[in-house]
XYZ file of C-alpha atoms in Angstrom:
448
model
C -52.359 183.569 113.609
C -54.027 184.018 110.004
C -53.496 180.840 107.842
C -51.814 183.051 105.102
C -49.503 184.930 107.431
C -48.797 181.879 109.397
C -47.620 180.183 106.076
C -45.328 182.690 105.452
C -43.695 183.125 109.166
C -43.104 179.426 109.474
C -41.913 179.513 105.213
C -39.242 182.070 106.524
C -38.142 179.990 109.568
C -37.700 177.013 107.595
C -35.722 178.438 104.879
C -33.889 180.887 107.246
C -32.627 177.627 109.298
C -32.340 175.195 106.769
C -30.753 177.520 103.745
C -28.129 179.086 106.678
C -27.084 175.881 108.349
C -26.485 174.615 104.586
C -24.110 177.487 104.016
C -22.954 177.063 107.538
C -21.386 173.550 106.280
C -19.693 175.276 103.783
C -18.220 177.750 105.882
C -17.060 175.525 108.438
C -15.273 173.056 105.959
C -13.752 176.082 103.842
C -11.870 177.374 106.898
C -10.687 173.983 107.955
C -9.446 173.521 104.487
C -7.130 176.845 104.834
C -9.511 178.720 102.391
C -10.282 182.516 103.375
C -13.994 183.352 103.955
C -14.740 186.797 103.127
C -18.221 186.879 104.413
C -20.951 184.652 106.110
C -24.260 186.350 105.809
C -27.765 185.484 107.590
C -30.143 186.344 105.470
C -29.724 188.413 101.959
C -29.846 192.074 100.872
C -28.723 194.969 103.264
C -27.091 194.091 106.433
C -28.884 195.342 109.711
C -25.643 193.761 111.795
C -22.498 192.998 111.105
C -18.951 192.891 112.378
C -15.137 191.738 111.496
C -13.931 188.408 113.192
C -10.806 187.903 114.255
C -10.311 185.736 111.370
C -11.013 188.742 108.953
C -14.451 187.347 107.792
C -17.375 189.784 108.159
C -20.499 188.252 110.039
C -23.753 189.667 109.329
C -27.334 189.588 109.478
C -29.357 190.663 106.470
C -32.879 192.107 105.949
C -34.308 189.278 103.864
C -34.506 186.213 105.925
C -34.797 183.598 103.325
C -31.300 181.797 104.208
C -27.875 182.745 104.009
C -24.848 182.706 101.981
C -20.993 182.638 102.314
C -18.309 184.458 100.060
C -14.816 183.211 99.893
C -11.928 184.435 98.301
C -12.092 183.233 94.563
C -9.822 184.252 91.652
C -12.562 183.362 89.531
C -14.471 186.470 90.635
C -11.669 189.124 90.477
C -8.104 189.802 90.994
C -6.433 188.316 94.118
C -3.526 189.583 96.007
C -0.546 187.693 95.467
C 0.211 187.562 99.056
C -3.295 185.761 99.723
C -3.181 183.139 96.974
C -2.743 180.172 99.219
C -5.668 180.963 100.969
C -7.725 181.046 97.687
C -10.254 178.673 96.683
C -9.375 177.735 93.120
C -5.748 177.177 94.584
C -6.759 174.196 96.550
C -6.345 170.737 95.666
C -9.830 169.165 93.476
C -10.199 167.111 96.792
C -10.214 169.973 99.374
C -12.814 171.762 96.869
C -15.110 168.449 96.803
C -14.948 168.482 100.390
C -15.931 172.441 100.340
C -19.022 171.603 98.173
C -19.998 168.662 99.221
C -20.328 169.916 103.078
C -23.265 172.189 102.290
C -25.716 169.225 101.529
C -23.475 166.979 104.432
C -24.750 169.423 107.052
C -28.349 169.530 105.770
C -28.444 165.751 105.904
C -26.873 165.863 109.753
C -29.646 168.498 110.391
C -32.239 166.065 109.279
C -31.003 162.765 111.329
C -30.499 165.766 114.469
C -34.225 166.657 113.951
C -35.588 163.426 113.562
C -33.374 162.031 116.703
C -35.002 164.758 118.619
C -38.571 164.323 117.387
C -38.201 160.287 118.363
C -37.223 161.435 121.808
C -40.192 163.867 122.446
C -42.337 161.321 120.686
C -44.788 162.026 117.699
C -48.422 161.416 118.362
C -49.549 158.643 115.817
C -52.398 156.606 115.564
C -52.436 152.677 114.960
C -52.735 151.303 111.224
C -56.387 150.548 111.661
C -57.914 151.703 108.600
C -61.426 151.470 106.476
C -62.164 151.937 102.935
C -64.561 154.204 101.220
C -67.282 152.133 99.781
C -66.771 151.236 96.026
C -63.238 152.548 96.180
C -60.189 150.462 94.920
C -59.412 149.294 98.687
C -62.834 148.369 99.256
C -63.067 146.154 96.107
C -59.364 144.648 96.894
C -61.149 143.226 100.223
C -60.286 146.209 102.830
C -62.980 146.031 105.936
C -63.383 148.528 108.394
C -61.469 148.022 111.344
C -58.831 146.162 109.290
C -55.227 146.541 110.971
C -52.384 147.083 108.329
C -49.681 144.662 109.501
C -47.314 144.716 106.412
C -47.089 147.153 103.486
C -45.028 145.792 100.234
C -43.295 143.257 102.789
C -42.171 145.997 105.278
C -43.734 145.612 108.698
C -46.083 149.163 109.738
C -46.615 150.018 113.380
C -48.391 153.585 112.826
C -50.751 155.170 110.320
C -47.799 157.079 109.272
C -45.310 154.187 108.586
C -48.292 152.770 106.361
C -49.282 155.959 104.536
C -45.401 156.405 103.318
C -45.303 153.091 102.045
C -48.663 153.032 100.350
C -47.297 156.591 98.572
C -44.288 155.254 97.329
C -46.209 152.618 95.692
C -48.700 154.729 94.133
C -45.693 156.567 92.418
C -45.017 153.401 90.904
C -48.803 152.114 90.060
C -47.696 148.527 90.647
C -49.765 145.754 92.198
C -49.238 146.739 96.136
C -49.411 143.304 98.406
C -50.267 143.923 102.305
C -50.938 141.887 105.358
C -53.854 142.953 107.243
C -55.620 141.540 110.464
C -59.512 141.711 110.664
C -61.581 142.600 113.808
C -61.869 139.053 114.463
C -58.138 138.520 114.562
C -57.653 136.366 111.776
C -54.859 137.541 109.188
C -55.120 137.589 105.600
C -53.112 138.905 102.118
C -54.920 141.906 100.243
C -53.260 142.760 96.773
C -54.292 146.767 95.706
C -54.252 146.697 91.982
C -52.827 150.162 91.735
C -51.657 149.009 88.268
C -55.236 150.217 87.262
C -54.520 153.753 88.476
C -54.650 156.287 85.295
C -51.196 157.621 84.331
C -50.047 161.330 84.568
C -52.138 162.046 88.047
C -51.209 163.722 91.177
C -50.486 161.324 94.211
C -53.331 163.209 96.166
C -55.783 162.073 93.233
C -54.830 158.623 93.498
C -55.237 158.570 97.349
C -58.433 159.510 96.585
C -59.120 156.872 94.304
C -57.574 154.404 96.560
C -60.365 155.333 99.663
C -57.822 153.848 102.256
C -58.290 156.040 105.593
C -58.103 155.497 109.236
C -60.998 154.001 110.497
C -63.590 156.088 112.514
C -64.076 155.047 115.988
C -66.640 152.373 116.658
C -70.289 153.274 117.532
C -69.986 153.085 120.983
C -70.753 155.825 123.723
C -67.146 156.120 125.501
C -68.044 159.215 127.655
C -71.401 160.589 128.362
C -71.123 164.235 129.614
C -73.285 164.990 132.559
C -76.324 167.449 132.169
C -76.186 167.181 128.525
C -79.037 165.374 126.531
C -77.758 161.971 126.187
C -77.257 161.844 130.013
C -80.495 163.145 130.567
C -82.069 160.651 128.272
C -80.644 157.725 130.636
C -77.375 157.289 127.947
C -74.680 155.443 129.750
C -71.019 154.992 129.105
C -70.385 151.985 127.403
C -73.785 152.126 125.350
C -73.570 150.650 121.923
C -75.068 153.445 119.524
C -77.148 151.480 117.054
C -79.803 153.920 114.908
C -81.155 157.613 115.430
C -84.699 157.810 114.650
C -84.399 154.255 113.081
C -81.387 154.536 110.981
C -78.558 152.135 111.680
C -75.284 153.772 112.218
C -72.087 151.600 111.649
C -69.568 153.944 113.274
C -69.329 157.091 115.406
C -68.641 159.339 112.683
C -71.956 157.915 110.907
C -73.552 158.423 114.475
C -72.573 162.370 114.612
C -73.797 162.823 110.855
C -77.163 161.044 111.561
C -77.477 163.307 114.818
C -76.896 166.544 112.586
C -78.923 165.515 109.913
C -82.154 164.508 112.431
C -81.485 167.397 114.232
C -81.907 169.935 111.623
C -85.500 168.452 110.998
C -86.336 168.138 114.805
C -84.236 168.201 117.917
C -86.431 165.683 119.228
C -84.650 162.325 118.355
C -85.063 158.433 118.962
C -81.578 157.085 119.539
C -81.314 153.394 120.014
C -78.578 152.052 122.133
C -77.937 148.216 123.207
C -76.770 147.787 126.729
C -75.837 144.151 127.282
C -78.434 142.125 126.114
C -81.121 145.132 126.072
C -81.993 147.015 123.368
C -82.999 150.413 124.445
C -85.187 153.555 122.710
C -83.798 156.659 124.323
C -85.908 160.119 124.137
C -82.998 162.537 123.128
C -83.285 166.070 122.422
C -80.602 167.717 120.754
C -78.732 171.245 121.644
C -77.637 173.618 118.891
C -74.601 175.120 120.806
C -70.935 176.027 120.602
C -68.959 173.644 122.651
C -64.895 174.872 123.428
C -65.163 178.013 121.273
C -66.254 175.707 118.099
C -68.481 176.751 115.590
C -72.392 176.418 116.739
C -73.823 172.778 115.854
C -76.189 170.195 116.815
C -74.974 167.550 119.583
C -76.123 165.301 122.422
C -72.830 165.243 124.841
C -71.367 162.066 123.876
C -67.636 161.239 123.425
C -66.140 158.628 120.829
C -63.457 156.038 121.811
C -60.358 157.844 121.134
C -58.010 156.390 118.355
C -55.405 153.681 119.490
C -52.346 155.568 120.197
C -49.052 154.506 118.528
C -46.678 157.226 119.573
C -42.732 156.385 119.077
C -40.865 157.471 122.042
C -37.199 156.296 122.403
C -34.226 156.856 124.617
C -31.516 158.547 122.948
C -29.739 155.442 121.822
C -32.587 153.749 120.060
C -33.785 157.309 118.975
C -30.324 157.689 116.870
C -31.220 154.350 115.259
C -34.824 155.130 114.578
C -33.651 158.815 112.956
C -30.796 156.788 111.173
C -33.500 154.398 109.586
C -36.305 157.028 108.911
C -33.805 159.218 107.084
C -32.616 156.298 104.671
C -35.979 155.490 104.230
C -36.989 158.998 102.817
C -33.846 159.038 101.114
C -34.899 155.708 99.264
C -38.305 157.110 98.663
C -37.059 160.308 97.236
C -34.717 158.804 94.526
C -37.303 156.700 93.625
C -39.627 159.344 92.797
C -36.951 161.262 91.101
C -36.203 158.126 89.122
C -39.905 157.415 88.292
C -40.441 161.177 87.294
C -37.620 161.101 85.082
C -38.727 157.881 83.383
C -42.293 159.367 83.135
C -43.578 156.522 85.463
C -44.827 159.181 87.968
C -46.268 162.580 87.041
C -44.592 165.844 87.403
C -47.685 167.419 89.309
C -46.347 165.789 92.384
C -43.592 168.010 92.364
C -44.461 171.120 95.225
C -42.690 174.679 95.533
C -42.712 177.419 97.988
C -46.388 177.959 98.335
C -46.732 174.265 99.133
C -43.983 174.183 101.765
C -45.483 177.143 103.322
C -48.622 175.575 103.720
C -47.129 172.163 105.104
C -44.794 174.402 107.293
C -47.826 176.230 108.653
C -49.864 172.751 109.367
C -47.097 171.196 111.043
C -45.912 173.861 113.031
C -49.467 174.317 114.455
C -49.672 170.459 115.030
C -46.638 170.563 117.548
C -43.090 170.487 117.887
C -42.609 166.920 116.887
C -44.494 167.456 113.685
C -42.435 170.608 112.846
C -39.429 168.820 113.642
C -40.242 166.047 111.348
C -41.103 168.665 108.393
C -37.791 170.193 108.906
C -36.105 166.926 108.492
C -37.983 166.284 105.217
C -37.327 169.341 103.677
C -33.652 169.657 104.785
C -33.135 166.121 103.597
C -34.365 167.247 100.351
C -32.598 170.384 100.357
C -29.541 168.178 100.642
C -30.778 165.655 97.769
C -31.735 168.589 95.446
C -28.233 170.108 95.828
C -26.628 167.093 94.938
C -28.299 166.634 91.589
C -25.645 167.024 88.635
C -27.168 170.281 87.509
C -25.118 173.034 87.096
C -25.060 176.020 89.363
C -26.225 173.786 92.124
C -23.318 172.006 94.492
C -23.975 168.720 92.292
C -23.070 170.365 89.228
C -19.674 171.903 91.032
C -19.171 168.143 92.427
C -19.477 166.834 88.694
C -17.041 169.478 87.266
C -14.248 168.502 90.072
C -15.038 164.740 89.517
C -14.521 165.588 85.625
C -11.279 167.165 86.615
C -10.172 164.209 88.990
C -10.437 161.938 85.673
C -8.890 164.319 83.143
C -6.208 165.668 85.403
C -6.655 169.474 84.890
C -9.801 171.773 85.561
C -13.222 171.848 83.236
C -12.631 174.754 80.917
C -14.259 178.128 82.022
C -16.272 178.097 78.419
C -17.960 174.850 79.051
C -18.536 175.839 82.804
C -20.423 178.676 81.719
C -22.426 176.800 78.914
C -23.320 174.232 81.869
C -24.091 177.271 84.234
C -26.801 178.787 81.379
C -27.943 174.991 81.012
C -28.069 174.682 85.003
C -30.400 177.902 85.221
C -32.464 176.863 82.403
C -33.373 173.291 84.100
C -33.700 174.910 87.522
C -36.052 177.823 86.579
C -38.119 175.106 84.648
C -38.108 172.702 87.711
C -39.046 176.047 90.093
C -41.969 177.274 87.589
C -43.345 174.099 87.311
C -43.707 173.392 90.812
C -44.891 176.857 91.262
C -47.532 175.892 88.703
C -48.645 172.746 90.472
C -48.926 175.105 93.892
C -51.092 177.415 92.173
C -53.080 174.847 90.571
C -53.792 172.898 93.811
C -54.666 175.974 95.891
C -57.416 176.756 92.702
C -59.055 173.530 93.043
C -58.940 173.202 96.853
């Protein structure tokens, strides 16, 4: 699928599922609190299908698939028949209104845990946290060497590259020294401290990652597979040969070997590949081919495959998967609030905010990567929706919750005038955040 249309499609799927589930939370709890629900809509705009349920609620599917909404009987929106006063929203106790308001974010939280639970049962492919550092980068200067395995990041054990990157990303937002424990290729453990305090303030996290220069280590320079009939096999190369040089130019890993093949072949396809086999050093006359393999664009190749990355897939049974899902949800929630706090205090840049364009792009990428990745993405967005809606900003669920908490303290509802002023302030704040996120998305897209 075209990347643009794919991004639009998966964005619609994401928002359609998560916002509808959010609104279903409001609907489900409202019904159980005795509030009459006039309409439950999946999507917005003109209805393409509708029916009236036995409970009198109008259920519909609308044309614009960007979520949904619940319309309750509410005296603030018009006159209410006295006979229906008992099933009207504002007539309910403040505790019931709090329950109805908090149910939307609550259902998003439940969805996040359920999605992660299913992801851990399916197993999300991941790589072991074996890393390297770009020469001259902050990580390289701090002492990270190619082939180092990350054992602990900021005191927390890490088992996968994703775990390690999540911990590092959180630390980058605070720009504080980050202690890590690593194990070198020789098996020895050592402490490394990344001096993140030296990073310039006010940059987006992707710029910090570039400056840090830490990434997954490439495969070692070993011919794991030699394809029969291809140039390397014809020249006598064997599986397990250590790749040392191309036309006399040393190679340190398989990526460097592949790059050297491409560059040398562009000058002449006749290559001298140096390999070590046991105690022997051999010079093999390899004639590279320029061809397309498995539908990929044509390029110079010799028919040699690398050692695959060490697999670190986390796949559990139902009980352990639930425990892992709850733990992951808690960690992500903590990291999100940390990021919000740092942006409020100015310790983290607002350039890290992403809007609908960024969400659409990541939605498409995760969907193409497979169901476990898409479930993880849905969980992250659902959790973000829950947290965002609980912020004490009028027009959001958190703003209404704030009004009801004030009502509990003072013993009477917040005045309509105060609520109206709050709504305007909330709209300004919300549109400011949306505009900033949209600007960041456009800026990143133009620079990419």
